Amino acid sequence: MKVLQIISTAYRATIEEQDDTIVWLTHAMTGAGGDFDVLLTGNAVNYIAERQDAAGLSFGGWRQTQPPRIGRDIAGLIEKNVKVYVVDDDAHDIGLTGIGEISGPSRIARAEIAGLFESYDQIWRW
Amino acid sequence: MAKKPMLTFVLMDAPFESARTTTAMRLLDIAARRGYDINVFAYEGAVYLPFARQTQHPNAVHGHDTEEENHPLPKDWVGALIAEAESRGGSIDWANCGLCVDERGAEECVSGVRRGTPADLVDFAKRSDNTLVIPTS
Amino acid sequence: MDHYVLIASRNDREARDANYCFELGAKLASKGHTVAVFMVQNGVLTACEDKPELLAARDAGVMLLADSFSLRERGISAARLNESVLSTALDFVVDRLAAGDKVIWH
């Protein structure tokens, strides 16, 4: 069973969780034998930006020692042979034109999403 | 004899935050009344849905005491759905994501709910006829 | 040919991309798949309007359904409902899940 994970919400509780929880879940489920690919859409297309840096937060005497590293985690999925697609229209809208991005994701036009669905048994939108 | 359907639902919302919780429960109720085998993977805030310490309260704006207000508690919904499924020859295997439980301190849950992991979701999905993820936005 | 149910749970007053369901549905239908858009929660408010995306989906052969409970919860009578939309019980979604349709929540 092959599943396409659509991730459209971005930076939701990523500081508290030290991860994007759906990117993390995809890693964990892939490790458990699941067959997943990822489509980044909406604000989540920004996850392919290279220099995301949330380090240095502190509240009073508390300091975050393990900030989220979402770009690294996306690259990690690609290393595990999870295909990562990015909706080109959304990326273009926010100035992601190919420079300063992690390598590996495949661009796909919004108009091509329907065709992409045909390759998957199930579509899980998060 | 037709094979009994098995469905998996993935929930994410904490109680009292979103209309999605009610819709999710309505879907579970329909499936439970049909006697389906149902799996629920509760992720993130949804691990609080079966939290045992939810408590009713009065409502001064409504002029109701606690009993009159009879405030809904999702933990009671979860318990009722598990019982309904069983009474109809089906089942609900409700797995709370364990790490989500830990970070939220949500260990105390109603009977019939167990701790789970992402591997459970993979297993659920592989064994089910279908899976519906209800996202948190 | 695949069968799709796109669950439209929001309207475009609360989410800019809420009407993408209808656009996607029309695209899937144009590829020969059967598609239903099932509006639920505030998504049923879209059924009260003549949104171009909704009408385009209808014209592409997408079935347009609105959760009867969500309609009643919001006091939406048949008079307010776009004539292309059918008030439907949520059981439809469970039926289609059990049938193995690709069901996607928006």
Short mmCIF file of N, CA and C in Angstrom, two decimals, chain C:
data_model
loop_
_atom_site.label_atom_id
_atom_site.label_comp_id
_atom_site.label_asym_id
_atom_site.label_seq_id
_atom_site.Cartn_x
_atom_site.Cartn_y
_atom_site.Cartn_z
N MET C 1 -10.13 3.74 -13.34
CA MET C 1 -10.92 4.84 -12.77
C MET C 1 -10.94 4.70 -11.24
N ASP C 2 -10.63 5.79 -10.57
CA ASP C 2 -10.68 5.79 -9.10
C ASP C 2 -11.92 6.55 -8.64
N HIS C 3 -12.23 6.36 -7.37
CA HIS C 3 -13.36 7.05 -6.76
C HIS C 3 -12.85 7.91 -5.62
N TYR C 4 -13.23 9.15 -5.63
CA TYR C 4 -12.73 10.10 -4.63
C TYR C 4 -13.88 10.74 -3.86
N VAL C 5 -13.64 10.97 -2.57
CA VAL C 5 -14.49 11.85 -1.77
C VAL C 5 -13.59 12.90 -1.16
N LEU C 6 -13.84 14.14 -1.49
CA LEU C 6 -13.07 15.25 -0.92
C LEU C 6 -13.97 15.90 0.12
N ILE C 7 -13.52 15.88 1.37
CA ILE C 7 -14.33 16.42 2.46
C ILE C 7 -13.95 17.89 2.65
N ALA C 8 -14.88 18.78 2.37
CA ALA C 8 -14.64 20.23 2.48
C ALA C 8 -15.16 20.69 3.82
N SER C 9 -14.27 20.86 4.78
CA SER C 9 -14.70 21.17 6.15
C SER C 9 -14.64 22.66 6.48
N ARG C 10 -14.09 23.45 5.58
CA ARG C 10 -13.94 24.89 5.84
C ARG C 10 -14.49 25.68 4.67
N ASN C 11 -14.71 26.98 4.87
CA ASN C 11 -15.03 27.82 3.73
C ASN C 11 -13.95 28.88 3.58
N ASP C 12 -14.05 29.65 2.50
CA ASP C 12 -12.91 30.52 2.19
C ASP C 12 -12.84 31.76 3.05
N ARG C 13 -13.79 31.91 3.97
CA ARG C 13 -13.65 33.00 4.95
C ARG C 13 -12.68 32.60 6.05
N GLU C 14 -12.48 31.32 6.25
CA GLU C 14 -11.58 30.90 7.31
C GLU C 14 -10.28 30.30 6.78
N ALA C 15 -10.28 29.92 5.52
CA ALA C 15 -9.07 29.35 4.94
C ALA C 15 -9.03 29.70 3.46
N ARG C 16 -7.96 30.33 3.07
CA ARG C 16 -7.86 30.83 1.70
C ARG C 16 -7.94 29.72 0.67
N ASP C 17 -7.44 28.56 1.06
CA ASP C 17 -7.40 27.45 0.09
C ASP C 17 -8.60 26.52 0.22
N ALA C 18 -9.63 26.94 0.97
CA ALA C 18 -10.76 26.05 1.23
C ALA C 18 -11.44 25.58 -0.05
N ASN C 19 -11.51 26.44 -1.04
CA ASN C 19 -12.22 26.07 -2.27
C ASN C 19 -11.38 25.24 -3.23
N TYR C 20 -10.15 24.94 -2.82
CA TYR C 20 -9.29 24.10 -3.66
C TYR C 20 -9.90 22.72 -3.87
N CYS C 21 -10.69 22.30 -2.88
CA CYS C 21 -11.42 21.02 -2.99
C CYS C 21 -12.17 20.92 -4.30
N PHE C 22 -12.86 22.01 -4.64
CA PHE C 22 -13.72 22.00 -5.83
C PHE C 22 -12.87 21.98 -7.09
N GLU C 23 -11.78 22.75 -7.05
CA GLU C 23 -10.87 22.80 -8.21
C GLU C 23 -10.24 21.42 -8.42
N LEU C 24 -9.78 20.82 -7.34
CA LEU C 24 -9.16 19.50 -7.42
C LEU C 24 -10.19 18.47 -7.89
N GLY C 25 -11.39 18.58 -7.36
CA GLY C 25 -12.45 17.66 -7.75
C GLY C 25 -12.74 17.72 -9.24
N ALA C 26 -12.80 18.95 -9.76
CA ALA C 26 -13.06 19.12 -11.19
C ALA C 26 -11.94 18.51 -12.02
N LYS C 27 -10.73 18.69 -11.54
CA LYS C 27 -9.56 18.15 -12.25
C LYS C 27 -9.60 16.62 -12.26
N LEU C 28 -9.90 16.04 -11.11
CA LEU C 28 -9.98 14.58 -11.02
C LEU C 28 -11.10 14.05 -11.91
N ALA C 29 -12.23 14.75 -11.91
CA ALA C 29 -13.36 14.31 -12.74
C ALA C 29 -12.99 14.40 -14.22
N SER C 30 -12.24 15.42 -14.58
CA SER C 30 -11.86 15.58 -15.99
C SER C 30 -10.94 14.45 -16.44
N LYS C 31 -10.30 13.79 -15.48
CA LYS C 31 -9.43 12.67 -15.80
C LYS C 31 -10.20 11.35 -15.80
N GLY C 32 -11.50 11.44 -15.59
CA GLY C 32 -12.33 10.25 -15.70
C GLY C 32 -12.65 9.57 -14.39
N HIS C 33 -12.24 10.17 -13.27
CA HIS C 33 -12.54 9.57 -11.96
C HIS C 33 -13.90 10.04 -11.49
N THR C 34 -14.54 9.26 -10.61
CA THR C 34 -15.79 9.74 -10.01
C THR C 34 -15.42 10.49 -8.73
N VAL C 35 -16.05 11.63 -8.56
CA VAL C 35 -15.68 12.50 -7.46
C VAL C 35 -16.92 13.04 -6.77
N ALA C 36 -16.89 13.04 -5.44
CA ALA C 36 -17.89 13.76 -4.66
C ALA C 36 -17.15 14.73 -3.75
N VAL C 37 -17.65 15.94 -3.65
CA VAL C 37 -17.18 16.86 -2.61
C VAL C 37 -18.25 16.86 -1.53
N PHE C 38 -17.86 16.48 -0.33
CA PHE C 38 -18.80 16.40 0.80
C PHE C 38 -18.49 17.55 1.74
N MET C 39 -19.38 18.52 1.77
CA MET C 39 -19.19 19.69 2.63
C MET C 39 -19.71 19.37 4.04
N VAL C 40 -18.92 19.73 5.02
CA VAL C 40 -19.28 19.47 6.42
C VAL C 40 -18.79 20.63 7.26
N GLN C 41 -19.34 20.77 8.45
CA GLN C 41 -18.97 21.88 9.36
C GLN C 41 -19.16 23.21 8.60
N ASN C 42 -18.25 24.15 8.76
CA ASN C 42 -18.43 25.44 8.07
C ASN C 42 -18.30 25.31 6.56
N GLY C 43 -17.83 24.18 6.09
CA GLY C 43 -17.78 23.97 4.65
C GLY C 43 -19.16 24.05 3.99
N VAL C 44 -20.22 23.76 4.76
CA VAL C 44 -21.56 23.83 4.16
C VAL C 44 -21.97 25.25 3.83
N LEU C 45 -21.28 26.24 4.42
CA LEU C 45 -21.62 27.64 4.09
C LEU C 45 -21.30 27.94 2.63
N THR C 46 -20.34 27.23 2.07
CA THR C 46 -20.03 27.39 0.64
C THR C 46 -21.22 26.99 -0.21
N ALA C 47 -22.02 26.05 0.30
CA ALA C 47 -23.17 25.57 -0.44
C ALA C 47 -24.28 26.62 -0.53
N CYS C 48 -24.14 27.71 0.22
CA CYS C 48 -25.13 28.79 0.19
C CYS C 48 -24.76 29.87 -0.83
N GLU C 49 -23.64 29.68 -1.48
CA GLU C 49 -23.14 30.70 -2.40
C GLU C 49 -22.97 30.12 -3.80
N ASP C 50 -22.91 31.01 -4.77
CA ASP C 50 -22.63 30.59 -6.15
C ASP C 50 -21.16 30.78 -6.45
N LYS C 51 -20.32 30.11 -5.68
CA LYS C 51 -18.88 30.25 -5.88
C LYS C 51 -18.49 29.66 -7.24
N PRO C 52 -17.69 30.36 -8.02
CA PRO C 52 -17.31 29.84 -9.34
C PRO C 52 -16.65 28.46 -9.27
N GLU C 53 -15.86 28.24 -8.18
CA GLU C 53 -15.21 26.93 -8.08
C GLU C 53 -16.23 25.81 -7.91
N LEU C 54 -17.28 26.09 -7.12
CA LEU C 54 -18.32 25.09 -6.89
C LEU C 54 -19.07 24.82 -8.18
N LEU C 55 -19.40 25.87 -8.89
CA LEU C 55 -20.15 25.70 -10.14
C LEU C 55 -19.32 24.98 -11.19
N ALA C 56 -18.03 25.28 -11.23
CA ALA C 56 -17.14 24.60 -12.19
C ALA C 56 -17.04 23.11 -11.87
N ALA C 57 -17.00 22.80 -10.58
CA ALA C 57 -16.94 21.40 -10.18
C ALA C 57 -18.21 20.68 -10.60
N ARG C 58 -19.34 21.35 -10.37
CA ARG C 58 -20.62 20.77 -10.80
C ARG C 58 -20.60 20.50 -12.30
N ASP C 59 -20.13 21.48 -13.04
CA ASP C 59 -20.12 21.34 -14.50
C ASP C 59 -19.18 20.24 -14.98
N ALA C 60 -18.17 19.93 -14.16
CA ALA C 60 -17.22 18.87 -14.51
C ALA C 60 -17.75 17.49 -14.10
N GLY C 61 -18.91 17.46 -13.47
CA GLY C 61 -19.50 16.19 -13.09
C GLY C 61 -19.24 15.76 -11.66
N VAL C 62 -18.74 16.68 -10.84
CA VAL C 62 -18.50 16.37 -9.44
C VAL C 62 -19.84 16.38 -8.69
N MET C 63 -20.06 15.38 -7.85
CA MET C 63 -21.26 15.32 -7.03
C MET C 63 -21.05 16.28 -5.85
N LEU C 64 -22.00 17.14 -5.60
CA LEU C 64 -21.86 18.13 -4.52
C LEU C 64 -22.84 17.78 -3.41
N LEU C 65 -22.28 17.49 -2.24
CA LEU C 65 -23.09 17.04 -1.12
C LEU C 65 -22.80 17.90 0.10
N ALA C 66 -23.81 18.10 0.94
CA ALA C 66 -23.62 18.85 2.18
C ALA C 66 -24.20 18.06 3.33
N ASP C 67 -23.43 17.96 4.40
CA ASP C 67 -23.83 17.22 5.59
C ASP C 67 -25.12 17.78 6.17
N SER C 68 -26.12 16.93 6.28
CA SER C 68 -27.44 17.40 6.72
C SER C 68 -27.40 17.94 8.15
N PHE C 69 -26.59 17.32 9.01
CA PHE C 69 -26.50 17.82 10.39
C PHE C 69 -25.86 19.20 10.42
N SER C 70 -24.78 19.41 9.66
CA SER C 70 -24.11 20.71 9.63
C SER C 70 -25.07 21.79 9.10
N LEU C 71 -25.89 21.42 8.13
CA LEU C 71 -26.87 22.38 7.59
C LEU C 71 -27.89 22.74 8.66
N ARG C 72 -28.39 21.73 9.36
CA ARG C 72 -29.40 21.98 10.40
C ARG C 72 -28.80 22.76 11.55
N GLU C 73 -27.59 22.43 11.90
CA GLU C 73 -26.88 23.13 12.98
C GLU C 73 -26.78 24.63 12.69
N ARG C 74 -26.68 24.97 11.43
CA ARG C 74 -26.53 26.37 11.02
C ARG C 74 -27.84 26.98 10.53
N GLY C 75 -28.93 26.26 10.65
CA GLY C 75 -30.25 26.78 10.25
C GLY C 75 -30.33 27.06 8.77
N ILE C 76 -29.64 26.26 7.98
CA ILE C 76 -29.64 26.48 6.53
C ILE C 76 -30.75 25.65 5.90
N SER C 77 -31.76 26.32 5.43
CA SER C 77 -32.89 25.64 4.81
C SER C 77 -32.58 25.36 3.34
N ALA C 78 -33.41 24.57 2.74
CA ALA C 78 -33.23 24.24 1.32
C ALA C 78 -33.25 25.50 0.47
N ALA C 79 -34.00 26.50 0.92
CA ALA C 79 -34.12 27.75 0.15
C ALA C 79 -32.78 28.46 0.02
N ARG C 80 -31.90 28.27 1.01
CA ARG C 80 -30.60 28.95 0.98
C ARG C 80 -29.54 28.15 0.25
N LEU C 81 -29.84 26.89 0.01
CA LEU C 81 -28.82 25.98 -0.53
C LEU C 81 -28.74 26.11 -2.04
N ASN C 82 -27.54 26.14 -2.56
CA ASN C 82 -27.35 26.10 -4.00
C ASN C 82 -28.06 24.87 -4.55
N GLU C 83 -28.80 25.03 -5.63
CA GLU C 83 -29.63 23.94 -6.15
C GLU C 83 -28.82 22.73 -6.61
N SER C 84 -27.53 22.92 -6.81
CA SER C 84 -26.68 21.80 -7.25
C SER C 84 -26.23 20.92 -6.09
N VAL C 85 -26.51 21.36 -4.86
CA VAL C 85 -25.99 20.65 -3.69
C VAL C 85 -27.10 19.83 -3.06
N LEU C 86 -26.76 18.59 -2.73
CA LEU C 86 -27.72 17.68 -2.12
C LEU C 86 -27.41 17.52 -0.63
N SER C 87 -28.41 17.73 0.20
CA SER C 87 -28.24 17.49 1.63
C SER C 87 -28.14 15.98 1.85
N THR C 88 -27.10 15.56 2.57
CA THR C 88 -26.78 14.12 2.66
C THR C 88 -26.31 13.78 4.07
N ALA C 89 -26.65 12.61 4.53
CA ALA C 89 -26.19 12.18 5.85
C ALA C 89 -24.70 11.82 5.81
N LEU C 90 -24.04 11.98 6.95
CA LEU C 90 -22.61 11.68 7.05
C LEU C 90 -22.31 10.21 6.77
N ASP C 91 -23.33 9.39 6.83
CA ASP C 91 -23.15 7.96 6.51
C ASP C 91 -22.50 7.77 5.15
N PHE C 92 -22.73 8.71 4.26
CA PHE C 92 -22.14 8.63 2.91
C PHE C 92 -20.63 8.47 3.00
N VAL C 93 -20.01 9.22 3.90
CA VAL C 93 -18.55 9.16 4.01
C VAL C 93 -18.11 7.78 4.49
N VAL C 94 -18.83 7.23 5.46
CA VAL C 94 -18.47 5.90 5.96
C VAL C 94 -18.70 4.85 4.87
N ASP C 95 -19.79 5.01 4.13
CA ASP C 95 -20.04 4.10 3.00
C ASP C 95 -18.85 4.08 2.05
N ARG C 96 -18.40 5.27 1.69
CA ARG C 96 -17.33 5.37 0.69
C ARG C 96 -15.98 4.93 1.25
N LEU C 97 -15.75 5.18 2.52
CA LEU C 97 -14.53 4.64 3.15
C LEU C 97 -14.55 3.12 3.08
N ALA C 98 -15.67 2.54 3.43
CA ALA C 98 -15.76 1.08 3.44
C ALA C 98 -15.62 0.51 2.03
N ALA C 99 -16.01 1.30 1.04
CA ALA C 99 -15.91 0.84 -0.35
C ALA C 99 -14.50 1.01 -0.90
N GLY C 100 -13.63 1.67 -0.15
CA GLY C 100 -12.25 1.82 -0.59
C GLY C 100 -11.96 3.05 -1.42
N ASP C 101 -12.89 4.01 -1.42
CA ASP C 101 -12.63 5.25 -2.15
C ASP C 101 -11.43 5.97 -1.55
N LYS C 102 -10.82 6.83 -2.33
CA LYS C 102 -9.77 7.70 -1.77
C LYS C 102 -10.49 8.88 -1.14
N VAL C 103 -10.48 8.93 0.18
CA VAL C 103 -11.22 9.95 0.92
C VAL C 103 -10.20 10.90 1.55
N ILE C 104 -10.32 12.17 1.23
CA ILE C 104 -9.32 13.14 1.66
C ILE C 104 -10.02 14.28 2.36
N TRP C 105 -9.55 14.57 3.55
CA TRP C 105 -10.14 15.64 4.36
C TRP C 105 -9.41 16.97 4.08
N HIS C 106 -10.22 18.00 3.73
CA HIS C 106 -9.65 19.35 3.59
C HIS C 106 -10.18 20.21 4.73
#
